[in-house]
Structure formats: structure tokens, C-alpha cells
Amino acid sequence: MDRRQLAEFLQSRRARVQPGDVGLPAGTRRRTPGLRREEAARLAGISVDYYTRLEQARGPRPSRQVLSALARALRLSDDERAHLYHLVGELPAPPTGPSPDVPAGILHLLDRLDDTPAYVIDVKYEILAWNPMAAALLGDPTTWPPGRRNMVWNMFGSELSAIALADPQSSAFADECVAELRAAAAQYPRDPGIHGLIARLRAASPEFVRRWEQLRVYVRRGSTTKQVRHPVIGELTLECEVLDVAGHGQRLIVYTAAPGSPSAEALKLLGVVGTQWPSEHLA
């Protein structure tokens, strides 16, 4: 165990986390950037004295349980989490599930894409973040009931499922969703969110069960062309770019249109157009 490097690493990661990132008030008397030691200790569920000794390179060897808690409290990426374990002489366990927290840089990017619909999903198709253009094109997810911001559930478990699955493009997308969900379940075998969603879908949708039992596995990459039917401006032909958010189990989805095309002109109108969320069109 390299106590000095462990201490330096913990200090640097603590300084990076802002109080607002973890739901704490910023206050006015902070002499150092990031979290205070007592805040990091409380978030990790360990004593302040224990955490302080770790940062002073005089603490005991942390258990795997403590390492996991520290990684969670300090919002470490998968690579940083592995490094933390290696500093202590432990082999890191695989991540238990996709991160629910969208990186700040991705959120800033969403804000900058003021003329381009974009949103973030995790590997189980949970919608985590979106920009105003995505809400204008596909609907505002803040109006959804709790627990309904999942595209796979809306494909198979909502009242619109039969209509959505009757459309060939939507049916093909449903096949991809099921195949990707199977891949996600294997990638994160201990994630309760993924396996809870699968259990709900199996109980609610014979159509999901039929496709699930085909045992297809698929991970979507790159770009595809999508036809999106908007209830006000009609049908748009859009390029759907799928960009991996490395180390988080998330993807950034971006819609663009060919310059000068009718779809590009239609996108310009979306800033002032509202819509309901047509989940069968999401991809």
C-alpha cells in the first residue's frame, strides 16, 4: 500500500468535487477548493478522524467497502476508481452499474447545442439529461410521471405500446433496445436498476418477452438516419449520432439535419414549438 500516493490522490479528488455537485451548500468561508474533509468523510460514511489520517498518509489499509464508499463520495470515474484500488494493493471489482450522474462537461455541451436536439441516456435507456431543443422535438420529460423516463419501458409498457410497435421503424428500434438491454445486463450483473427494469417488462409485456427470448445482443454505435414525426411540423429526416460517454455507461444522442434541407428548416422552428413526448420515435 502506497500511503503517500493514496493521500495525494484523495486530496486531489476531494478538491475537484464542488459542494453543489453532491447537494451541499457552498457556504462563504471555504479556504480551499472542493469539499471539506468532514464533508467527504460524511459522504463516504466513515469518521472524520479516519479520513483525515488517510489524507495524512498515516491511516490503516482501507477495506474494499471503504474504498467503494470513497470512490462513490468523491465521484470517481471507473479509471480513477481502479487507480484507487491499485494504490491500496487491491484488484478493483467491476462497476456495479451505469452512473446516474452526467459529467459536467456533457451538461455544458448540451447547453451549448442551442440549435441541435441532444439528450443523454444510460445503458438501460434511462433519460438522464436533455436540452431545450430535444424537449421541443421529442417532448418535455419533466412532465412525465415518476419512473417513466425510460425509453424501453415506454416502448413496451405504456398505453402507446401497441401503436408504437406497429410502426416498422419503431419495431426495429424495439429489437435494438431489447438486445442492448441484454448486453447491459451482462455488463452490469449486479445493477438493481437494470434487472428491476427487465423484471417489470417481463411481467407487463408479452411482446417484450418474445423478443427477449430471442437472445439477441447488440450495442449501437455511430450514426443512423431516423424519421421523426412531429405533431406540429410533420416528418423530419434526421441523422442520429450516438456518442459514448466513456467510463459512465452513458451515451449522448444528437440529432442533425442536412444543411439546406426541409428538415434543417423545420429544426429552426422548434425553439417556439411545444410537443408531447412521442416515445415511439425516440432513438
mmCIF file of C-alpha atoms in Angstrom:
data_model
loop_
_atom_site.group_PDB
_atom_site.id
_atom_site.type_symbol
_atom_site.label_atom_id
_atom_site.label_comp_id
_atom_site.label_asym_id
_atom_site.label_seq_id
_atom_site.Cartn_x
_atom_site.Cartn_y
_atom_site.Cartn_z
ATOM 1 C CA MET A 1 0.000 0.000 0.000
ATOM 2 C CA ASP A 2 1.413 3.368 -1.065
ATOM 3 C CA ARG A 3 0.156 5.674 1.681
ATOM 4 C CA ARG A 4 1.730 8.821 0.262
ATOM 5 C CA GLN A 5 0.263 8.432 -3.201
ATOM 6 C CA LEU A 6 -3.088 7.442 -1.701
ATOM 7 C CA ALA A 7 -3.092 10.610 0.422
ATOM 8 C CA GLU A 8 -2.210 12.836 -2.529
ATOM 9 C CA PHE A 9 -4.823 11.189 -4.742
ATOM 10 C CA LEU A 10 -7.603 11.587 -2.160
ATOM 11 C CA GLN A 11 -6.684 15.245 -1.620
ATOM 12 C CA SER A 12 -6.724 15.992 -5.344
ATOM 13 C CA ARG A 13 -10.041 14.253 -5.962
ATOM 14 C CA ARG A 14 -11.671 15.909 -2.943
ATOM 15 C CA ALA A 15 -10.563 19.334 -4.200
ATOM 16 C CA ARG A 16 -12.230 18.644 -7.540
ATOM 17 C CA VAL A 17 -15.726 17.934 -6.158
ATOM 18 C CA GLN A 18 -17.797 21.065 -5.636
ATOM 19 C CA PRO A 19 -20.352 21.126 -2.802
ATOM 20 C CA GLY A 20 -23.182 21.692 -5.256
ATOM 21 C CA ASP A 21 -22.197 18.522 -7.117
ATOM 22 C CA VAL A 22 -23.252 16.447 -4.101
ATOM 23 C CA GLY A 23 -26.158 18.556 -2.874
ATOM 24 C CA LEU A 24 -24.271 20.552 -0.218
ATOM 25 C CA PRO A 25 -24.454 24.338 0.240
ATOM 26 C CA ALA A 26 -21.390 26.196 -0.977
ATOM 27 C CA GLY A 27 -21.129 28.490 2.061
ATOM 28 C CA THR A 28 -18.983 31.624 2.205
ATOM 29 C CA ARG A 29 -15.934 30.657 4.310
ATOM 30 C CA ARG A 30 -14.270 27.958 2.246
ATOM 31 C CA ARG A 31 -10.500 28.399 2.305
ATOM 32 C CA THR A 32 -9.788 25.533 -0.098
ATOM 33 C CA PRO A 33 -11.469 24.361 -3.306
ATOM 34 C CA GLY A 34 -13.843 21.433 -3.298
ATOM 35 C CA LEU A 35 -15.185 19.545 -0.321
ATOM 36 C CA ARG A 36 -14.000 19.818 3.254
ATOM 37 C CA ARG A 37 -12.547 16.686 4.829
ATOM 38 C CA GLU A 38 -15.525 16.309 7.137
ATOM 39 C CA GLU A 39 -17.885 16.519 4.160
ATOM 40 C CA ALA A 40 -16.002 13.845 2.231
ATOM 41 C CA ALA A 41 -15.959 11.628 5.318
ATOM 42 C CA ARG A 42 -19.692 12.059 5.886
ATOM 43 C CA LEU A 43 -20.494 11.269 2.254
ATOM 44 C CA ALA A 44 -18.382 8.105 2.498
ATOM 45 C CA GLY A 45 -19.923 7.068 5.829
ATOM 46 C CA ILE A 46 -16.609 6.998 7.717
ATOM 47 C CA SER A 47 -15.285 9.031 10.639
ATOM 48 C CA VAL A 48 -13.568 12.358 10.044
ATOM 49 C CA ASP A 49 -10.550 11.136 12.014
ATOM 50 C CA TYR A 50 -10.216 8.041 9.832
ATOM 51 C CA TYR A 51 -10.456 10.058 6.623
ATOM 52 C CA THR A 52 -8.019 12.690 7.910
ATOM 53 C CA ARG A 53 -5.441 10.017 8.698
ATOM 54 C CA LEU A 54 -5.772 8.651 5.157
ATOM 55 C CA GLU A 55 -5.040 12.098 3.714
ATOM 56 C CA GLN A 56 -2.091 12.475 6.092
ATOM 57 C CA ALA A 57 -0.551 9.188 4.880
ATOM 58 C CA ARG A 58 -0.787 7.594 8.312
ATOM 59 C CA GLY A 59 -4.044 5.687 8.146
ATOM 60 C CA PRO A 60 -4.669 1.940 8.129
ATOM 61 C CA ARG A 61 -5.204 -0.003 4.943
ATOM 62 C CA PRO A 62 -8.791 0.708 3.827
ATOM 63 C CA SER A 63 -11.132 -2.216 3.304
ATOM 64 C CA ARG A 64 -12.819 -2.813 -0.048
ATOM 65 C CA GLN A 65 -16.031 -1.479 1.480
ATOM 66 C CA VAL A 66 -14.297 1.781 2.445
ATOM 67 C CA LEU A 67 -12.671 2.072 -0.987
ATOM 68 C CA SER A 68 -16.055 1.668 -2.645
ATOM 69 C CA ALA A 69 -17.544 4.333 -0.374
ATOM 70 C CA LEU A 70 -14.673 6.731 -1.068
ATOM 71 C CA ALA A 71 -14.993 6.215 -4.820
ATOM 72 C CA ARG A 72 -18.697 6.993 -4.616
ATOM 73 C CA ALA A 73 -18.269 10.032 -2.330
ATOM 74 C CA LEU A 74 -15.511 11.549 -4.480
ATOM 75 C CA ARG A 75 -17.382 10.815 -7.718
ATOM 76 C CA LEU A 76 -14.502 8.885 -9.254
ATOM 77 C CA SER A 77 -14.607 7.682 -12.829
ATOM 78 C CA ASP A 78 -14.120 3.978 -13.499
ATOM 79 C CA ASP A 79 -10.425 4.553 -14.271
ATOM 80 C CA GLU A 80 -9.934 6.641 -11.121
ATOM 81 C CA ARG A 81 -11.752 4.034 -9.064
ATOM 82 C CA ALA A 82 -9.448 1.316 -10.399
ATOM 83 C CA HIS A 83 -6.429 3.506 -9.585
ATOM 84 C CA LEU A 84 -7.672 3.967 -6.011
ATOM 85 C CA TYR A 85 -7.891 0.202 -5.547
ATOM 86 C CA HIS A 86 -4.431 -0.314 -7.063
ATOM 87 C CA LEU A 87 -2.872 2.212 -4.661
ATOM 88 C CA VAL A 88 -4.076 0.039 -1.788
ATOM 89 C CA GLY A 89 -2.975 -3.197 -3.458
ATOM 90 C CA GLU A 90 -6.483 -4.400 -4.282
ATOM 91 C CA LEU A 91 -7.996 -5.557 -7.540
ATOM 92 C CA PRO A 92 -10.985 -3.350 -8.376
ATOM 93 C CA ALA A 93 -14.351 -5.018 -8.644
ATOM 94 C CA PRO A 94 -16.303 -4.283 -11.821
ATOM 95 C CA PRO A 95 -18.641 -1.265 -11.615
ATOM 96 C CA THR A 96 -21.992 -2.250 -10.145
ATOM 97 C CA GLY A 97 -23.940 -0.220 -12.680
ATOM 98 C CA PRO A 98 -24.034 2.782 -15.012
ATOM 99 C CA SER A 99 -23.507 6.151 -13.384
ATOM 100 C CA PRO A 100 -26.675 8.202 -12.760
ATOM 101 C CA ASP A 101 -24.616 11.415 -12.809
ATOM 102 C CA VAL A 102 -23.980 13.079 -16.163
ATOM 103 C CA PRO A 103 -20.473 14.612 -16.298
ATOM 104 C CA ALA A 104 -20.420 18.386 -16.009
ATOM 105 C CA GLY A 105 -18.697 18.722 -19.381
ATOM 106 C CA ILE A 106 -21.513 16.847 -21.108
ATOM 107 C CA LEU A 107 -24.113 19.048 -19.405
ATOM 108 C CA HIS A 108 -22.248 22.143 -20.589
ATOM 109 C CA LEU A 109 -22.169 20.709 -24.105
ATOM 110 C CA LEU A 110 -25.949 20.173 -24.034
ATOM 111 C CA ASP A 111 -26.388 23.819 -23.086
ATOM 112 C CA ARG A 112 -24.147 24.963 -25.945
ATOM 113 C CA LEU A 113 -26.109 22.969 -28.529
ATOM 114 C CA ASP A 114 -28.857 25.578 -28.644
ATOM 115 C CA ASP A 115 -29.902 24.720 -32.215
ATOM 116 C CA THR A 116 -29.437 20.934 -32.044
ATOM 117 C CA PRO A 117 -31.633 18.393 -30.221
ATOM 118 C CA ALA A 118 -29.486 16.331 -27.852
ATOM 119 C CA TYR A 119 -30.006 14.197 -24.754
ATOM 120 C CA VAL A 120 -28.197 11.655 -22.582
ATOM 121 C CA ILE A 121 -29.311 8.112 -21.759
ATOM 122 C CA ASP A 122 -27.671 5.344 -19.785
ATOM 123 C CA VAL A 123 -27.275 1.746 -20.983
ATOM 124 C CA LYS A 124 -30.787 0.823 -19.859
ATOM 125 C CA TYR A 125 -32.226 3.760 -21.844
ATOM 126 C CA GLU A 126 -32.990 5.905 -18.808
ATOM 127 C CA ILE A 127 -33.175 9.559 -19.885
ATOM 128 C CA LEU A 128 -30.754 11.495 -17.679
ATOM 129 C CA ALA A 129 -30.397 14.937 -19.291
ATOM 130 C CA TRP A 130 -31.601 16.867 -22.331
ATOM 131 C CA ASN A 131 -31.504 20.316 -23.854
ATOM 132 C CA PRO A 132 -34.457 22.556 -24.802
ATOM 133 C CA MET A 133 -34.250 21.527 -28.455
ATOM 134 C CA ALA A 134 -34.660 17.856 -27.526
ATOM 135 C CA ALA A 135 -37.703 18.759 -25.439
ATOM 136 C CA ALA A 136 -39.141 20.730 -28.371
ATOM 137 C CA LEU A 137 -38.583 17.872 -30.809
ATOM 138 C CA LEU A 138 -39.498 14.910 -28.631
ATOM 139 C CA GLY A 139 -41.388 16.336 -25.658
ATOM 140 C CA ASP A 140 -40.521 17.591 -22.186
ATOM 141 C CA PRO A 141 -39.627 14.689 -19.841
ATOM 142 C CA THR A 142 -40.259 16.850 -16.785
ATOM 143 C CA THR A 143 -43.973 16.334 -17.459
ATOM 144 C CA TRP A 144 -43.671 12.548 -17.170
ATOM 145 C CA PRO A 145 -44.806 10.720 -14.032
ATOM 146 C CA PRO A 146 -42.025 9.486 -11.719
ATOM 147 C CA GLY A 147 -40.283 6.394 -13.024
ATOM 148 C CA ARG A 148 -41.431 6.895 -16.623
ATOM 149 C CA ARG A 149 -38.288 8.407 -18.155
ATOM 150 C CA ASN A 150 -37.206 5.091 -19.595
ATOM 151 C CA MET A 151 -37.441 4.602 -23.326
ATOM 152 C CA VAL A 152 -37.626 0.798 -23.204
ATOM 153 C CA TRP A 153 -40.473 0.878 -20.704
ATOM 154 C CA ASN A 154 -42.347 3.405 -22.820
ATOM 155 C CA MET A 155 -41.826 1.186 -25.842
ATOM 156 C CA PHE A 156 -43.322 -1.914 -24.208
ATOM 157 C CA GLY A 157 -45.111 -0.929 -21.009
ATOM 158 C CA SER A 158 -47.043 2.231 -21.865
ATOM 159 C CA GLU A 159 -50.534 2.667 -23.235
ATOM 160 C CA LEU A 160 -48.992 3.626 -26.611
ATOM 161 C CA SER A 161 -47.037 0.380 -26.975
ATOM 162 C CA ALA A 162 -49.321 -1.304 -29.490
ATOM 163 C CA ILE A 163 -49.333 1.763 -31.752
ATOM 164 C CA ALA A 164 -45.580 2.206 -31.479
ATOM 165 C CA LEU A 165 -44.713 -1.428 -32.225
ATOM 166 C CA ALA A 166 -46.959 -1.435 -35.302
ATOM 167 C CA ASP A 167 -44.595 1.027 -36.991
ATOM 168 C CA PRO A 168 -41.718 -0.792 -38.787
ATOM 169 C CA GLN A 169 -39.071 1.723 -37.737
ATOM 170 C CA SER A 170 -40.253 1.661 -34.138
ATOM 171 C CA SER A 171 -40.418 -2.126 -34.152
ATOM 172 C CA ALA A 172 -36.818 -2.324 -35.376
ATOM 173 C CA PHE A 173 -35.806 0.140 -32.671
ATOM 174 C CA ALA A 174 -37.580 -2.036 -30.104
ATOM 175 C CA ASP A 175 -35.495 -5.015 -31.213
ATOM 176 C CA GLU A 176 -32.341 -2.942 -30.726
ATOM 177 C CA CYS A 177 -33.487 -1.827 -27.263
ATOM 178 C CA VAL A 178 -34.084 -5.384 -26.096
ATOM 179 C CA ALA A 179 -30.755 -6.592 -27.497
ATOM 180 C CA GLU A 180 -28.905 -3.685 -25.860
ATOM 181 C CA LEU A 181 -30.667 -4.292 -22.560
ATOM 182 C CA ARG A 182 -29.425 -7.898 -22.627
ATOM 183 C CA ALA A 183 -25.880 -6.645 -23.248
ATOM 184 C CA ALA A 184 -26.228 -4.156 -20.369
ATOM 185 C CA ALA A 185 -27.455 -6.893 -18.011
ATOM 186 C CA ALA A 186 -24.320 -8.914 -18.754
ATOM 187 C CA GLN A 187 -22.037 -5.885 -18.450
ATOM 188 C CA TYR A 188 -23.520 -4.882 -15.066
ATOM 189 C CA PRO A 189 -24.697 -8.164 -13.500
ATOM 190 C CA ARG A 190 -25.205 -6.585 -10.051
ATOM 191 C CA ASP A 191 -27.084 -3.453 -11.074
ATOM 192 C CA PRO A 192 -30.564 -3.493 -9.482
ATOM 193 C CA GLY A 193 -31.920 -0.855 -11.871
ATOM 194 C CA ILE A 194 -31.250 -2.930 -14.978
ATOM 195 C CA HIS A 195 -32.571 -6.185 -13.553
ATOM 196 C CA GLY A 196 -35.555 -4.482 -11.955
ATOM 197 C CA LEU A 197 -36.491 -2.990 -15.328
ATOM 198 C CA ILE A 198 -36.204 -6.382 -17.023
ATOM 199 C CA ALA A 199 -38.450 -7.947 -14.374
ATOM 200 C CA ARG A 200 -41.072 -5.217 -14.826
ATOM 201 C CA LEU A 201 -41.001 -5.598 -18.597
ATOM 202 C CA ARG A 202 -41.310 -9.379 -18.444
ATOM 203 C CA ALA A 203 -44.341 -9.048 -16.177
ATOM 204 C CA ALA A 204 -46.021 -6.319 -18.250
ATOM 205 C CA SER A 205 -45.341 -7.169 -21.891
ATOM 206 C CA PRO A 206 -45.608 -10.497 -23.720
ATOM 207 C CA GLU A 207 -44.114 -8.697 -26.718
ATOM 208 C CA PHE A 208 -41.011 -7.875 -24.690
ATOM 209 C CA VAL A 209 -40.794 -11.485 -23.505
ATOM 210 C CA ARG A 210 -40.983 -12.738 -27.098
ATOM 211 C CA ARG A 211 -38.124 -10.521 -28.183
ATOM 212 C CA TRP A 212 -36.119 -11.129 -25.009
ATOM 213 C CA GLU A 213 -36.215 -14.877 -25.565
ATOM 214 C CA GLN A 214 -34.585 -14.436 -28.983
ATOM 215 C CA LEU A 215 -31.309 -13.875 -27.036
ATOM 216 C CA ARG A 216 -30.062 -11.161 -29.384
ATOM 217 C CA VAL A 217 -27.181 -8.955 -28.187
ATOM 218 C CA TYR A 218 -26.426 -5.589 -29.753
ATOM 219 C CA VAL A 219 -24.596 -2.374 -28.849
ATOM 220 C CA ARG A 220 -25.446 0.612 -31.026
ATOM 221 C CA ARG A 221 -22.613 2.823 -32.255
ATOM 222 C CA GLY A 222 -22.083 5.505 -34.871
ATOM 223 C CA SER A 223 -24.882 7.194 -36.771
ATOM 224 C CA THR A 224 -28.202 6.204 -38.305
ATOM 225 C CA THR A 225 -30.903 8.017 -40.254
ATOM 226 C CA LYS A 226 -34.198 8.473 -38.403
ATOM 227 C CA GLN A 227 -37.645 9.575 -39.468
ATOM 228 C CA VAL A 228 -39.181 11.601 -36.625
ATOM 229 C CA ARG A 229 -42.861 12.521 -36.798
ATOM 230 C CA HIS A 230 -43.507 15.776 -35.008
ATOM 231 C CA PRO A 231 -47.185 16.528 -34.207
ATOM 232 C CA VAL A 232 -46.886 20.142 -35.414
ATOM 233 C CA ILE A 233 -44.179 20.405 -38.081
ATOM 234 C CA GLY A 234 -44.592 16.948 -39.551
ATOM 235 C CA GLU A 235 -41.979 14.372 -40.530
ATOM 236 C CA LEU A 236 -38.261 15.126 -40.338
ATOM 237 C CA THR A 237 -35.327 13.155 -41.707
ATOM 238 C CA LEU A 238 -32.515 13.407 -39.183
ATOM 239 C CA GLU A 239 -29.079 11.952 -38.621
ATOM 240 C CA CYS A 240 -28.890 10.356 -35.169
ATOM 241 C CA GLU A 241 -25.353 10.344 -33.755
ATOM 242 C CA VAL A 242 -24.655 8.050 -30.799
ATOM 243 C CA LEU A 243 -21.587 9.132 -28.804
ATOM 244 C CA ASP A 244 -20.260 7.086 -25.885
ATOM 245 C CA VAL A 245 -19.658 8.929 -22.594
ATOM 246 C CA ALA A 246 -16.557 6.981 -21.616
ATOM 247 C CA GLY A 247 -16.463 5.434 -18.177
ATOM 248 C CA HIS A 248 -20.059 6.267 -17.239
ATOM 249 C CA GLY A 249 -22.271 3.731 -19.009
ATOM 250 C CA GLN A 250 -23.970 6.624 -20.811
ATOM 251 C CA ARG A 251 -24.498 7.857 -24.365
ATOM 252 C CA LEU A 252 -25.027 11.283 -25.830
ATOM 253 C CA ILE A 253 -27.654 11.261 -28.599
ATOM 254 C CA VAL A 254 -27.503 14.151 -31.091
ATOM 255 C CA TYR A 255 -29.923 14.861 -33.966
ATOM 256 C CA THR A 256 -28.802 16.864 -37.015
ATOM 257 C CA ALA A 257 -30.262 17.593 -40.439
ATOM 258 C CA ALA A 258 -28.572 18.063 -43.799
ATOM 259 C CA PRO A 259 -27.840 21.774 -44.394
ATOM 260 C CA GLY A 260 -30.449 23.432 -46.588
ATOM 261 C CA SER A 261 -32.878 20.514 -46.336
ATOM 262 C CA PRO A 262 -36.539 20.900 -45.347
ATOM 263 C CA SER A 263 -35.704 19.119 -42.080
ATOM 264 C CA ALA A 264 -32.986 21.682 -41.321
ATOM 265 C CA GLU A 265 -35.516 24.480 -41.856
ATOM 266 C CA ALA A 266 -38.015 22.664 -39.651
ATOM 267 C CA LEU A 267 -35.479 22.396 -36.830
ATOM 268 C CA LYS A 268 -35.221 26.172 -36.805
ATOM 269 C CA LEU A 269 -38.893 26.364 -35.770
ATOM 270 C CA LEU A 270 -38.555 24.115 -32.766
ATOM 271 C CA GLY A 271 -37.479 26.780 -30.302
ATOM 272 C CA VAL A 272 -41.048 28.063 -30.118
ATOM 273 C CA VAL A 273 -42.917 24.786 -30.619
ATOM 274 C CA GLY A 274 -44.090 22.577 -27.752
ATOM 275 C CA THR A 275 -44.968 18.906 -28.013
ATOM 276 C CA GLN A 276 -45.876 15.815 -26.096
ATOM 277 C CA TRP A 277 -43.241 13.115 -25.755
ATOM 278 C CA PRO A 278 -43.800 10.570 -28.575
ATOM 279 C CA SER A 279 -41.698 7.789 -27.052
ATOM 280 C CA GLU A 280 -42.072 5.528 -30.074
ATOM 281 C CA HIS A 281 -39.908 7.956 -32.070
ATOM 282 C CA LEU A 282 -37.014 8.207 -29.666
ATOM 283 C CA ALA A 283 -33.739 6.584 -30.696
#
